[in-house]
Amino acid sequence: MNNIKRYLVTSALPYANGPIHIGHLAGVYVPSDIYTRYLRMKGLDVISVCGSDEHGVPITLKARKEGVTPQEIVDRYHELNKKAFADFGIAFDIYSRTSGKVHYETASEFFRKLYDDGEFTEKTSEQYYDEEAGCFLADRYIMGTCPHCGNENAYGDQCEKCGTSLSPNDLINPHSTVSGSKPVLRETLHWYLPLDKYEPWLKKWILEDHKEWKANVYGQCKSWLDQGLHPRAVSRDLDWGVPVPVEGANGKVLYVWFDAPIGYISATKELTPDWEKYWKDEETKMVHFIGKDNIVFHCIIFPSMLKAEGSFILPENVPANEFLNLENDKISTSRNWAVWLHEYLEDFPGKQDVLRYALCASAPETKDNDFTWKDFQARNNNELVAILGNFVNRTLILTGNYYEGKIPEPGTTTPGDDAVLKEIGKIKDNVETSLESYRFREALKEAMNLARLGNKYLADEEPWKVVKTDPERVKTIMNVALQITANLTIICEPFLPFSMEKLRGWININELDWNKAGSTVLLPAGHVINKPGLLFEKIEDEEITRQTEKLLATKKANDTAGSKATPSKDPITFDDFSKIDIRTATILEAEKVPKTTKLLKLKIDTGIDVRTIVSGIAEYYEPADIIGRQISIVANLEPRKIKGIDSQGMILMAEDRDGKLVMVTPAQNVGNGSMIK
RNA sequence: UGCGGGGUGGAGCAGUGGUAGCUCGUUGGGCUCAUAACCCAAAGGUCGGGGGUUCGAAUCCUCCCUCCGCUACCA
């Protein structure tokens, strides 16, 4: 793409039903912020838009659960998240929301244009309807008995017990989780975007014209396109969202995935009356920053919508990141396994840049990555403090000691000085190359090399020694070191905006022009600097321990207090119960079933006979450890072939909330074959 | 079981055909301006294993082992 006149940067709209955590920041907002700041510093025309995604079923259910309106839910998280972004210096030009008036108009117009152009197809289908609550039910809000395993708490889309994927019609005895009533099937009309129609040009546009996209993005698009695309519904039966702007479409709203990306357009409209320049001019370069869960929407569906509308440009790149784990475990809002931005700032006030740095340095750019507090501490102590902070500190202290804060006049430079000064420009170029190819980890490392260069220069030149013999020479040395420092304030600015602002204050300049980076006269001789402080401070072990203990407490809470027992099953007669023959037995032999991860083949003595049982406990018990253990079994269960082995019965296991299995063993050893009743 | 992504010095990673590299850690030295920070040097790798292609393979092909995610088996 040549002739780029302006940039439009979008960052995934966070869903307004929870706070923002480090995973969001590392994957989307830190990279987008670095990129935006860099472009702005170059003096380019760039706007960065974001906002809250506030529609969809989960928000209505959360509202119902808390007894408030959906609007109250989204108001709460919109404000919280807006503030969190602002606190971390994420430099959006606007943080809008999809419940706003402009968005309603924009989304309606967009839909209406496609509708009038005949871009949608219509289809009537039967869906479950909750008569008591007066609403249609999304699959996962219907529960019933799983036809495969008999689990009575299976969801309409999947049984979590046996893992089978289901459709609501498969469920025995379905009931609504909203009102508890029995839903009925009802006909409903919806509009569909025929993605299959766009397949040919999508294939060309992505697979041929955008081979430069990141491997994870390109690969996922390719797999979608290879599988073939299908029409997707763009409307839903719901009372929370943008109403479908068509006669007789009462009670129908735009499906949230259709509505949300249009939020980028509405946000731009709110920001500037010139919004069309950014969305409809071929000389605008649009870049979407997202997480990997959003690839299909931003690379396939939204471009299809834009293409169908006809007057919009398409994204130039979609640098999606993978996911961030926390201390070796998936980040999870419901399990409270996360570092929340607002909590981080309470524990580490003023240390926004430290988190920004740690997250950028180990951002999940090419594969899922792990955030650990130990790594966070090491990044701070060994890199920010020891390399960057230390260089700045030694330079400024020496300048204070020798020249009372006045920049010395340089004399003749040595070839060594010249090489170092030239290196500044090279580092600047390297950072640019990395940033423009969305390699933020590399860019950051390269920026830090400038501080490394500075430390090495001081160590090589030893001004504290030379000052005793050749004070004139020291003036040149310190001038060079100061020019490096001034360059740091520009080159590190996109990554560490808070610290660099502080540093600019100390050296008393206000230069934010990226193009000036590489200059060796940013600080003119005679310029007076202010009294410096410490740019970063060490983080002690105790602070890290406090954080890991906090997480440990969360784990514990998840294990015990949070575990609510599932409701009891329907009553049975004593007769029913006595049909089950439960006995004690002893394990004689145990071995892993080859090519499986969970199965053990056990030979057990039931008192009646010696038989084989296959059991899914291999993840919790080593074969060698359980030989000789007494257990409980269901003795009269129909035999069943598992992995080709006849399994005669079933071992009783207690299963906790995480699915961990524990053997049910008599409190004292009793004879094999004793009845349990 | 299927699909996808990994396996490179103690740890974390880069490197897709031509002398194996970075950060941290370790050891030794230097410096003492600096938040015990900084600088230099050294030790440490048969690049998961076998086979193949090639003048030449961490890099290409093939088989296998192993780890992670999803998936399956777990009455």
XYZ file of C-alpha atoms in Angstrom, chain A residues 121-125 136 186-192 235-237 247-249 252:
20
model
C -31.507 -13.554 2.838
C -34.490 -14.286 5.088
C -35.272 -17.562 6.774
C -37.906 -18.791 9.181
C -36.896 -21.355 11.766
C -36.752 -16.551 22.850
C -42.144 -21.092 18.011
C -41.501 -19.892 14.482
C -39.350 -16.848 13.996
C -37.960 -14.913 11.037
C -34.343 -13.824 10.768
C -32.004 -12.140 8.299
C -28.798 -13.761 7.153
C -30.571 -10.687 13.951
C -31.817 -12.164 17.209
C -35.033 -12.265 19.208
C -41.368 -3.050 9.310
C -42.811 -5.708 11.574
C -39.519 -6.691 13.143
C -35.815 -8.301 17.083
